[in-house]
JSON list of C-alpha atoms in Angstrom, two decimals:
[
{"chain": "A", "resi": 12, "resn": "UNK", "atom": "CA", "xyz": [0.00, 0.00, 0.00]},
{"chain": "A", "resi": 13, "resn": "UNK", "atom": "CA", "xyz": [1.71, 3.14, -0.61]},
{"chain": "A", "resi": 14, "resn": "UNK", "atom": "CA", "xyz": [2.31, 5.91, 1.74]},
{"chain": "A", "resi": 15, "resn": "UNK", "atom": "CA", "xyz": [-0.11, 8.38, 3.27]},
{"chain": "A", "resi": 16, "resn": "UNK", "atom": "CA", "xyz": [2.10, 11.56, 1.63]},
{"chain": "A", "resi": 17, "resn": "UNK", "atom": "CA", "xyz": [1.39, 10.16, -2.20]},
{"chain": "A", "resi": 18, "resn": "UNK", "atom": "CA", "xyz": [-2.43, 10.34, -0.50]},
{"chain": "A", "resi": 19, "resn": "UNK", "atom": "CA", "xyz": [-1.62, 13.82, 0.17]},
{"chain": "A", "resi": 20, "resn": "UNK", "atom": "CA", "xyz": [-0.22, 14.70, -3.58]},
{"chain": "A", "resi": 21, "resn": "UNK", "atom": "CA", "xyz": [-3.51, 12.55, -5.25]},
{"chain": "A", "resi": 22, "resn": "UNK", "atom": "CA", "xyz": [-5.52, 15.24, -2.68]},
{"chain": "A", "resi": 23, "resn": "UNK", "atom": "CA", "xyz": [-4.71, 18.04, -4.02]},
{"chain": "A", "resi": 24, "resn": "UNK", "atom": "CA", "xyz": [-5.78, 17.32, -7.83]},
{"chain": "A", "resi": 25, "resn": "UNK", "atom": "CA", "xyz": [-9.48, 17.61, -6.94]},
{"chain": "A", "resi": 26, "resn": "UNK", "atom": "CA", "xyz": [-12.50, 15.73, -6.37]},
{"chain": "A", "resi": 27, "resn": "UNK", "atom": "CA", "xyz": [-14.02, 15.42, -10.25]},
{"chain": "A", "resi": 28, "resn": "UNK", "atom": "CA", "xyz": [-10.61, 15.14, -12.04]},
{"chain": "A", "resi": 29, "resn": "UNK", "atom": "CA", "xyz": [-9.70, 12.12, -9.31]},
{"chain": "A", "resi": 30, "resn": "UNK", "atom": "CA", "xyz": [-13.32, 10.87, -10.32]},
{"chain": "A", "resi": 31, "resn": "UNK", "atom": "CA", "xyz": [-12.59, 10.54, -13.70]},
{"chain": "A", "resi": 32, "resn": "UNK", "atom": "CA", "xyz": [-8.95, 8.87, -13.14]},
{"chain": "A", "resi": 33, "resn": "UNK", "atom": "CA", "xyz": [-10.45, 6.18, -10.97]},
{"chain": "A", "resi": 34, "resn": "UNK", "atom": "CA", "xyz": [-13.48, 5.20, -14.43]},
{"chain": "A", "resi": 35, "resn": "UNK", "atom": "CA", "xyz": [-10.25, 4.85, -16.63]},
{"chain": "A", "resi": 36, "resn": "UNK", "atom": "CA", "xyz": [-7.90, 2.86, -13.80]},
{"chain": "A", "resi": 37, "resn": "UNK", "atom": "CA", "xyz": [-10.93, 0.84, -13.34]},
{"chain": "A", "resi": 38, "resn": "UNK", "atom": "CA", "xyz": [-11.61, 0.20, -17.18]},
{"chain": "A", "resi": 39, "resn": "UNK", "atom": "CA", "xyz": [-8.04, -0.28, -18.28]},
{"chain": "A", "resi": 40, "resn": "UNK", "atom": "CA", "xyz": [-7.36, -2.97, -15.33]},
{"chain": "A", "resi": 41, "resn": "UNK", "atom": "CA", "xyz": [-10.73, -4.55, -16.23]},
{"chain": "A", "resi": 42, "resn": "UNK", "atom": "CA", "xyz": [-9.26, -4.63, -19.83]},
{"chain": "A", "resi": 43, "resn": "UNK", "atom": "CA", "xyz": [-6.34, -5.90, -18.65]},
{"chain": "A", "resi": 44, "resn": "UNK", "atom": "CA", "xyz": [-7.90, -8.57, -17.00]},
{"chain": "A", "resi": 45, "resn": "UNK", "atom": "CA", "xyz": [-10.02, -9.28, -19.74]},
{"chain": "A", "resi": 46, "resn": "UNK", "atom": "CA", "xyz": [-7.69, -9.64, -22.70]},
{"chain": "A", "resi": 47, "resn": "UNK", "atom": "CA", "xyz": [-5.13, -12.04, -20.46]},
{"chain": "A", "resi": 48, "resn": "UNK", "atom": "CA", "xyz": [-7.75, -14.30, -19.62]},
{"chain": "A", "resi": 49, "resn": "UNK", "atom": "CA", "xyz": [-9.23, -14.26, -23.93]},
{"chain": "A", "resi": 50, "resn": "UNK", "atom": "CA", "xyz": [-5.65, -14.71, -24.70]},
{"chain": "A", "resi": 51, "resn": "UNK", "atom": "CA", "xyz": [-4.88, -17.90, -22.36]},
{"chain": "A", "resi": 52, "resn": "UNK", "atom": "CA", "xyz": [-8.61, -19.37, -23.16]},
{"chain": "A", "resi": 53, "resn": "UNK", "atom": "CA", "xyz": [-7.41, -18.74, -27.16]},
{"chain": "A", "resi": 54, "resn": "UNK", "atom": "CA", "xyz": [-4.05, -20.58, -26.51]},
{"chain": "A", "resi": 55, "resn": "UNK", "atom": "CA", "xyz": [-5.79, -23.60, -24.28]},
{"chain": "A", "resi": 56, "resn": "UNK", "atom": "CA", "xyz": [-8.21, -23.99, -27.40]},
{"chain": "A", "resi": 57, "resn": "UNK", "atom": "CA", "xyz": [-5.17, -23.94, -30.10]},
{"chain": "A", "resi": 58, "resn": "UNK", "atom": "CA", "xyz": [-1.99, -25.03, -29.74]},
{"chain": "A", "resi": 59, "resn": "UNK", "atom": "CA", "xyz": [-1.57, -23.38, -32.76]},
{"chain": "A", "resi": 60, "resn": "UNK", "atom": "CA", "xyz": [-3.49, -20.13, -32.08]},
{"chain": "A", "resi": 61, "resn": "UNK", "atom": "CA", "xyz": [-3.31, -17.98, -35.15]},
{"chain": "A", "resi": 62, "resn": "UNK", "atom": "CA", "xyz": [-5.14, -14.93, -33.76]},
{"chain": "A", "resi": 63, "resn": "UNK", "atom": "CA", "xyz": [-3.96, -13.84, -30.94]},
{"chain": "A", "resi": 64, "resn": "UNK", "atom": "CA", "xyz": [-6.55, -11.53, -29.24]},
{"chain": "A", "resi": 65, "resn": "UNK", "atom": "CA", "xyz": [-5.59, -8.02, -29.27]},
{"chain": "A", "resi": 66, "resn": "UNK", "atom": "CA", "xyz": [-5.32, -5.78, -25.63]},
{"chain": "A", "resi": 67, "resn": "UNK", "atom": "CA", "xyz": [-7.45, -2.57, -25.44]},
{"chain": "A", "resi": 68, "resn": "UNK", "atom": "CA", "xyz": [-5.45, 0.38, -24.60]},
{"chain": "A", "resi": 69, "resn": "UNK", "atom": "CA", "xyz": [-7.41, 3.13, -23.24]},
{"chain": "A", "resi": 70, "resn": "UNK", "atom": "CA", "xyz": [-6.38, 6.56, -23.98]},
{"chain": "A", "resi": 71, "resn": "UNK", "atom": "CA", "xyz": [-5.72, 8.22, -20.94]},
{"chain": "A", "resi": 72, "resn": "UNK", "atom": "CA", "xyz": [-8.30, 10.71, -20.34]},
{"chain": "A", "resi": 73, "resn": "UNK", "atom": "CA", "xyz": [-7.10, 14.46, -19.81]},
{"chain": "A", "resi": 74, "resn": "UNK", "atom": "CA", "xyz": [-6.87, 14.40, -16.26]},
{"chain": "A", "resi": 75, "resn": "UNK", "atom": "CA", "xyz": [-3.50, 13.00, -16.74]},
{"chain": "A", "resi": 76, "resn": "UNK", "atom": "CA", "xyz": [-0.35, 14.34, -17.44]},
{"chain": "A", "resi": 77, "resn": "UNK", "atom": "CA", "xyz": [0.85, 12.81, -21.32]},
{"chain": "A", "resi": 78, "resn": "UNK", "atom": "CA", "xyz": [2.72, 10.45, -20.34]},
{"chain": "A", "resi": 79, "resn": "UNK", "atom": "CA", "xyz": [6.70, 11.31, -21.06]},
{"chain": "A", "resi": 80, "resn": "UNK", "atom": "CA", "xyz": [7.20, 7.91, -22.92]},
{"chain": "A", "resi": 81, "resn": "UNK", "atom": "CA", "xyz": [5.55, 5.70, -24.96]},
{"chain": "A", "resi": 82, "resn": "UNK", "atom": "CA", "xyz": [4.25, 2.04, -22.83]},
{"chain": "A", "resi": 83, "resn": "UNK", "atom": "CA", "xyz": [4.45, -1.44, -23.47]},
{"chain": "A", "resi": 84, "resn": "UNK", "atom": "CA", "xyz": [2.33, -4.14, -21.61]},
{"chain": "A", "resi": 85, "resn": "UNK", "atom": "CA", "xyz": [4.38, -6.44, -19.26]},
{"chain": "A", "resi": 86, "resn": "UNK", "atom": "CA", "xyz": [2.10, -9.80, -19.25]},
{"chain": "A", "resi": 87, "resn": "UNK", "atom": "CA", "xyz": [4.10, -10.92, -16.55]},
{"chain": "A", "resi": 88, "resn": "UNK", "atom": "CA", "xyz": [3.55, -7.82, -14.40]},
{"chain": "A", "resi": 89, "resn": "UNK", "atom": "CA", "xyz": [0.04, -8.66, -15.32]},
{"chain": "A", "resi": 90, "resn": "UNK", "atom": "CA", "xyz": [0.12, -12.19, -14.25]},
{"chain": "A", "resi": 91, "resn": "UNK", "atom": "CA", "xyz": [1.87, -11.51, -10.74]},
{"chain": "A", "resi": 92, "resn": "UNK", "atom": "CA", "xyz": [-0.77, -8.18, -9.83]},
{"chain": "A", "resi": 93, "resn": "UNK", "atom": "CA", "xyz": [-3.71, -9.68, -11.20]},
{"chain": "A", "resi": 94, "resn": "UNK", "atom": "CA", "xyz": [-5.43, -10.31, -7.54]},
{"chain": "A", "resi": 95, "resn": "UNK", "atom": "CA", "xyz": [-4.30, -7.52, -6.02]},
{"chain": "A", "resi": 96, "resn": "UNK", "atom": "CA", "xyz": [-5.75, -5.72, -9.39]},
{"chain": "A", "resi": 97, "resn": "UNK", "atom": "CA", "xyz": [-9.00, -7.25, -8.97]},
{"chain": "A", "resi": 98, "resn": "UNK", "atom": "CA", "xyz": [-9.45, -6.94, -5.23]},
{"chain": "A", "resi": 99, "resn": "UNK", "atom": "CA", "xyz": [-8.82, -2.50, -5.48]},
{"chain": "A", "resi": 100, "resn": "UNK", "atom": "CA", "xyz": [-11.27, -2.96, -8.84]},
{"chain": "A", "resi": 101, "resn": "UNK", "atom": "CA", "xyz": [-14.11, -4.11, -6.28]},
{"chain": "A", "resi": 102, "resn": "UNK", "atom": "CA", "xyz": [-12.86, -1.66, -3.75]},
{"chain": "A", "resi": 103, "resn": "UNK", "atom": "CA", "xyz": [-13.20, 1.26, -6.39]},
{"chain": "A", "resi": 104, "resn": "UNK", "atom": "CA", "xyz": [-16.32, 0.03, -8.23]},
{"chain": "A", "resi": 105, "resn": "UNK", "atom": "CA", "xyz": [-18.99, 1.98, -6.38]},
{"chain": "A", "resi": 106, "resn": "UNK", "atom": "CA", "xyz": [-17.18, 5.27, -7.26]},
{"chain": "A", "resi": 107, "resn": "UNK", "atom": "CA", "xyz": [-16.33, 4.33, -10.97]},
{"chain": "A", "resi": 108, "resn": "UNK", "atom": "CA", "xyz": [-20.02, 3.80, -11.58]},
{"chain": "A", "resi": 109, "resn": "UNK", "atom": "CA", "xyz": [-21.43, 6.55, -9.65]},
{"chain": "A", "resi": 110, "resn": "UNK", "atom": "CA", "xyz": [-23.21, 5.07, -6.57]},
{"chain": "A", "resi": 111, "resn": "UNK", "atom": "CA", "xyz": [-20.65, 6.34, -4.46]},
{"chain": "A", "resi": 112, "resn": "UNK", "atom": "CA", "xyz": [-19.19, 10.18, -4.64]},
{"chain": "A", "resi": 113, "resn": "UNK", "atom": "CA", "xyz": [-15.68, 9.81, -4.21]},
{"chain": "A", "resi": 114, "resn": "UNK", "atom": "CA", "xyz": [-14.88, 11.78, -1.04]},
{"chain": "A", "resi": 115, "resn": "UNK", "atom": "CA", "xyz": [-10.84, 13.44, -1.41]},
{"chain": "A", "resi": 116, "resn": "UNK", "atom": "CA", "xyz": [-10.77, 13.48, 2.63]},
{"chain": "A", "resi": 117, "resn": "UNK", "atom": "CA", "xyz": [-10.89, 9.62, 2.42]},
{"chain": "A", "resi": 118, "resn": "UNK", "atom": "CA", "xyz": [-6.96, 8.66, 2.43]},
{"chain": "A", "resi": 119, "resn": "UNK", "atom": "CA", "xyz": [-7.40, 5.13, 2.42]},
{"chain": "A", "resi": 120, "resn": "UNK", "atom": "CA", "xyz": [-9.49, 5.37, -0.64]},
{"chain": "A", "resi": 121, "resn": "UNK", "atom": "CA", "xyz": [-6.97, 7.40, -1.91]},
{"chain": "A", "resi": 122, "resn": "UNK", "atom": "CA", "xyz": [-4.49, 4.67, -1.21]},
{"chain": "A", "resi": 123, "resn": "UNK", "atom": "CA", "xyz": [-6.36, 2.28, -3.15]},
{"chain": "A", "resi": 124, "resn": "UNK", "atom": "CA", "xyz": [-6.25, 4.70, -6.31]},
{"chain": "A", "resi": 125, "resn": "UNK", "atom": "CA", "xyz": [-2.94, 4.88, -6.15]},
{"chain": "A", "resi": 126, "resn": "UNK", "atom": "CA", "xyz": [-1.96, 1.12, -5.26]},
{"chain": "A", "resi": 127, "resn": "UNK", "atom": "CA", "xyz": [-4.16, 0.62, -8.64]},
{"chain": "A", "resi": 128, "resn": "UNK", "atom": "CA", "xyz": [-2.35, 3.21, -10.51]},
{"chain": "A", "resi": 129, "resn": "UNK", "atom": "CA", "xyz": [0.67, 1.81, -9.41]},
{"chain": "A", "resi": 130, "resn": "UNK", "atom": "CA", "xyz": [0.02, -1.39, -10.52]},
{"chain": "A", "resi": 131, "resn": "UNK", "atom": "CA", "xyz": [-1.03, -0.16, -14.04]},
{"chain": "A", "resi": 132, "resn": "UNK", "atom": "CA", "xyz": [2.13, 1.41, -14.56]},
{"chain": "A", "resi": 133, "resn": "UNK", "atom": "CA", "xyz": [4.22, -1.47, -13.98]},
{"chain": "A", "resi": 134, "resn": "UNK", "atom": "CA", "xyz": [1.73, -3.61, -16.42]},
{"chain": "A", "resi": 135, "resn": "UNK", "atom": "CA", "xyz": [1.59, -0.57, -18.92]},
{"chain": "A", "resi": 136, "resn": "UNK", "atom": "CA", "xyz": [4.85, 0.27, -18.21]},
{"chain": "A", "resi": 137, "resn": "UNK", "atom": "CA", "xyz": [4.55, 3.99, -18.11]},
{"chain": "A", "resi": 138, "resn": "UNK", "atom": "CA", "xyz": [3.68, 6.41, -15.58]},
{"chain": "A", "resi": 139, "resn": "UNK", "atom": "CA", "xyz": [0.07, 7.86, -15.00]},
{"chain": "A", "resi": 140, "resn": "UNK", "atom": "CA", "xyz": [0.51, 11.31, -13.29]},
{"chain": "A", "resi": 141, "resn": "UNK", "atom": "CA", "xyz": [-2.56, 13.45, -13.04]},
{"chain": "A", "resi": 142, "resn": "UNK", "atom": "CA", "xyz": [-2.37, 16.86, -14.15]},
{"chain": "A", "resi": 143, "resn": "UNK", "atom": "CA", "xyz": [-1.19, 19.21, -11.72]},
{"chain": "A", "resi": 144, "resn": "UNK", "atom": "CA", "xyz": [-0.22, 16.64, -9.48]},
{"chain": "A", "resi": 145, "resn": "UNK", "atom": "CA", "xyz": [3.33, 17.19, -7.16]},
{"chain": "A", "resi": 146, "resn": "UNK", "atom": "CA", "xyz": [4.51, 13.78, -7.59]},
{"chain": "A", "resi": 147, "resn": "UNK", "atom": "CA", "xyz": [7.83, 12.79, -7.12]},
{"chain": "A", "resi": 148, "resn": "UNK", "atom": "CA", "xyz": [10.11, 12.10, -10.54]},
{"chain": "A", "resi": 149, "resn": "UNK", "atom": "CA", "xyz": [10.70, 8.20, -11.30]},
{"chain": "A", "resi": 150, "resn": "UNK", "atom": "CA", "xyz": [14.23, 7.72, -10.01]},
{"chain": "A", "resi": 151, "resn": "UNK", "atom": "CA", "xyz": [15.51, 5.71, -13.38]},
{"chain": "A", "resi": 152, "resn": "UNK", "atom": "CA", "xyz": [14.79, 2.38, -14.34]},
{"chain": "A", "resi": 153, "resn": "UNK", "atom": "CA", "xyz": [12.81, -0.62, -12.89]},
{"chain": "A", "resi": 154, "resn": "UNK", "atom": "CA", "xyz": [14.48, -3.90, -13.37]},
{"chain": "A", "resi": 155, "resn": "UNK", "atom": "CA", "xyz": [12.23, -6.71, -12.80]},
{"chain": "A", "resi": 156, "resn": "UNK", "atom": "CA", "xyz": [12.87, -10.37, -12.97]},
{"chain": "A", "resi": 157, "resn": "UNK", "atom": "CA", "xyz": [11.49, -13.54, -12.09]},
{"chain": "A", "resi": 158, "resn": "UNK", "atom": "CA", "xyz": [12.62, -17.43, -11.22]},
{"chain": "A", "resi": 159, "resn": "UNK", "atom": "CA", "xyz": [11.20, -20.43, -10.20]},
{"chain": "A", "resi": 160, "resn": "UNK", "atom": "CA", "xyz": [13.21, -23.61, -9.90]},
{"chain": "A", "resi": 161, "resn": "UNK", "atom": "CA", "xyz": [12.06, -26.72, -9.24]},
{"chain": "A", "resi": 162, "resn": "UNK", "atom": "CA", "xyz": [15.87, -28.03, -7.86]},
{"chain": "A", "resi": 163, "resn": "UNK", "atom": "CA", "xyz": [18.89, -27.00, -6.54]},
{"chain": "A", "resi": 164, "resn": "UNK", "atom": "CA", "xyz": [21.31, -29.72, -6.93]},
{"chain": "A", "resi": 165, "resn": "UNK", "atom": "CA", "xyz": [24.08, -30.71, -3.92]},
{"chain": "A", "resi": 166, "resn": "UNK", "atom": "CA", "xyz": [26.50, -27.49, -3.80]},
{"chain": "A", "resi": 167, "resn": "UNK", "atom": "CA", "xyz": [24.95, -25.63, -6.67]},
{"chain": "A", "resi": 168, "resn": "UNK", "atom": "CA", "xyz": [24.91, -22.01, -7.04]},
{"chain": "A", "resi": 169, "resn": "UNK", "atom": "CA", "xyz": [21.76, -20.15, -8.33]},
{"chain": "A", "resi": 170, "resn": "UNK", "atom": "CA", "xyz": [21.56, -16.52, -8.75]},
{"chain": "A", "resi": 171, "resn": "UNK", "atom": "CA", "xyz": [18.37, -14.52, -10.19]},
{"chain": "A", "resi": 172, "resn": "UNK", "atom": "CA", "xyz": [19.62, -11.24, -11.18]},
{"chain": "A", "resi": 173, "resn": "UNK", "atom": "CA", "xyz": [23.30, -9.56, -11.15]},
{"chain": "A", "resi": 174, "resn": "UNK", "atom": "CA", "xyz": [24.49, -6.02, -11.75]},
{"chain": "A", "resi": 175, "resn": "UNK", "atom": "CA", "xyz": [27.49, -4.84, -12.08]},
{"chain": "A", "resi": 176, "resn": "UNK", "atom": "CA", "xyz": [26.50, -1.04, -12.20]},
{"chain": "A", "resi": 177, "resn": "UNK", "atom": "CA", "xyz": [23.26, 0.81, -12.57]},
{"chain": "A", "resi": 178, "resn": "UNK", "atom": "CA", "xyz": [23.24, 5.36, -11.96]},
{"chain": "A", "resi": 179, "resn": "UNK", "atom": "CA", "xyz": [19.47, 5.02, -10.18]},
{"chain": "A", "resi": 180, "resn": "UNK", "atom": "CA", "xyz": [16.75, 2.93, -10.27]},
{"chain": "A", "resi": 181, "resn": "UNK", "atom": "CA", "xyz": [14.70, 0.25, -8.55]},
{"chain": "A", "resi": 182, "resn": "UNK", "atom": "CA", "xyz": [15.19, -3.75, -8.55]},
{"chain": "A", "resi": 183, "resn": "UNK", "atom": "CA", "xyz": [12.35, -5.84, -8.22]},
{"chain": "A", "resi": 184, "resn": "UNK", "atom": "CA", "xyz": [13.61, -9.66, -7.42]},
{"chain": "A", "resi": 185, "resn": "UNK", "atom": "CA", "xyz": [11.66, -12.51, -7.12]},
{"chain": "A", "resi": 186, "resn": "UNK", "atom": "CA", "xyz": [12.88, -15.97, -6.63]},
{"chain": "A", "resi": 187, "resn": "UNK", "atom": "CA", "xyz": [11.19, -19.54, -5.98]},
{"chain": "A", "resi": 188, "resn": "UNK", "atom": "CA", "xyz": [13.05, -22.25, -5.07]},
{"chain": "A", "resi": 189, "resn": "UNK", "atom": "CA", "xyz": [11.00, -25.81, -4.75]},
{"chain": "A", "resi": 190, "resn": "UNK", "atom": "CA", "xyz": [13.83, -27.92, -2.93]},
{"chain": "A", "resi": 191, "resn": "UNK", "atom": "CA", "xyz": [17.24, -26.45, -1.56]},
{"chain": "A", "resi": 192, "resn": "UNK", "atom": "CA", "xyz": [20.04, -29.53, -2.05]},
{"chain": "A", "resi": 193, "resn": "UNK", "atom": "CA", "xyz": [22.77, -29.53, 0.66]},
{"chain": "A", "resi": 194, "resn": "UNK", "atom": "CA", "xyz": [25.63, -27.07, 0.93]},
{"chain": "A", "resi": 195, "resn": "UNK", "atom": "CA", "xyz": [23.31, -25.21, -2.10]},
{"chain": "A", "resi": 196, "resn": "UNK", "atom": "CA", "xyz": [23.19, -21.48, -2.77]},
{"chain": "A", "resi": 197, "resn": "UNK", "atom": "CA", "xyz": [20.43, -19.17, -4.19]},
{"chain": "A", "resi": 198, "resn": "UNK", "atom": "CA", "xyz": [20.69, -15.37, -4.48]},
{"chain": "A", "resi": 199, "resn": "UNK", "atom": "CA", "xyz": [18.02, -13.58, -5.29]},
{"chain": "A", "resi": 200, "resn": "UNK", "atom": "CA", "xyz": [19.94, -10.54, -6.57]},
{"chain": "A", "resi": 201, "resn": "UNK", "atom": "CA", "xyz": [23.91, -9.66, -6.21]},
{"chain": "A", "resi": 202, "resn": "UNK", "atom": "CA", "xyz": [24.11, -6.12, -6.88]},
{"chain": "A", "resi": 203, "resn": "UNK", "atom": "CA", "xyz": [27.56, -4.43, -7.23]},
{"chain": "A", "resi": 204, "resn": "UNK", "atom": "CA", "xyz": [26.71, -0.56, -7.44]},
{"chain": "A", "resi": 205, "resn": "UNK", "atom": "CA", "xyz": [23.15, 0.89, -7.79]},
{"chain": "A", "resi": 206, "resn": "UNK", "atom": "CA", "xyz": [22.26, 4.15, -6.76]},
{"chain": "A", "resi": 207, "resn": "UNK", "atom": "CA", "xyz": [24.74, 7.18, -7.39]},
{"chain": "A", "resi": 208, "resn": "UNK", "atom": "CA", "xyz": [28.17, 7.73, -5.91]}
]
């Protein structure tokens, strides 16, 4: 969940222009959702799937900021958020479709907006800033990588992810390890120099 000061910055865009961000978060993740779910039932029907259905992309409505680069979808993003996607979709429903006036006091539904909107930009893989909005720069690149293994052999070494240098950004390292053979070794990430010197 993020923090109660990007709460604060979401506060001061306004109650109607917050509104209409939470209809497109809403329809973009439920698009999302859709199209992953049409794509595996495609691919469980065909081995040999010729068509391939096709993502909708929302345009971003223009309570947000153009976004400073162009997106592309990151399935497995998609994949590991799904849940927590659908779960702030229910808990954001009642405003997307009007029963509900969104209230800009409320921080924790403010929370959920952004956990959403979070979650969409690492799927979309671009940021979705509303207009006006004092929200802190990205700090460089997002590395993200995933492993599952089944077996780690007797004395074996495993490692996920290793850099050697990176000027800023954020690592995102997840690793699954079935069974662990003795004397074995598994490093999630070995990271020689991130951040600036």
């Amino acid at each position: 969940m993020p923090d109660p000061v990007t709460a604060i910055t979401l506060a001061s865009v306004g109650m109607a222009a917050i509104t209409e961000g939470i209809k497109f978060l809403y329809n973009q993740a439920g698009e999302l959702i859709k199209w992953r779910h049409e794509k595996k039932q495609a691919a469980d029907k065909r081995a040999n799937a010729t068509q391939v259905p096709q993502v909708m992309l929302l345009p971003p409505p223009p309570v947000f900021a153009p976004p400073s680069q162009a997106g592309a979808i990151d399935e497995a993003a998609l994949v590991r958020l799904e849940a927590p996607i659908r779960d702030l979709r229910k808990d954001l429903s009642e405003i997307s479709d009007g029963t509900v006036a969104f209230d800009p006091k409320d921080v924790a539904t403010l929370q959920q907006v952004d956990a959403l909107r979070q979650a969409l930009e690492m799927v979309l893989g671009q940021r979705l800033t509303f207009s006006g909005e004092q929200r802190p720069d990205a700090t460089g690149p997002v590395v993200r990588t995933e492993m599952e293994i089944a077996k780690v052999a007797a004395r074996a070494k495993a490692t996920n992810l290793r850099i050697q240098s990176m000027t800023a950004g954020r690592v995102e390292a997840k690793t699954k390890v079935g069974e662990l053979g003795p004397g074995a070794e598994v490093t999630s990430a070995d990271i020689g120099h991130l951040g600036p010197r």
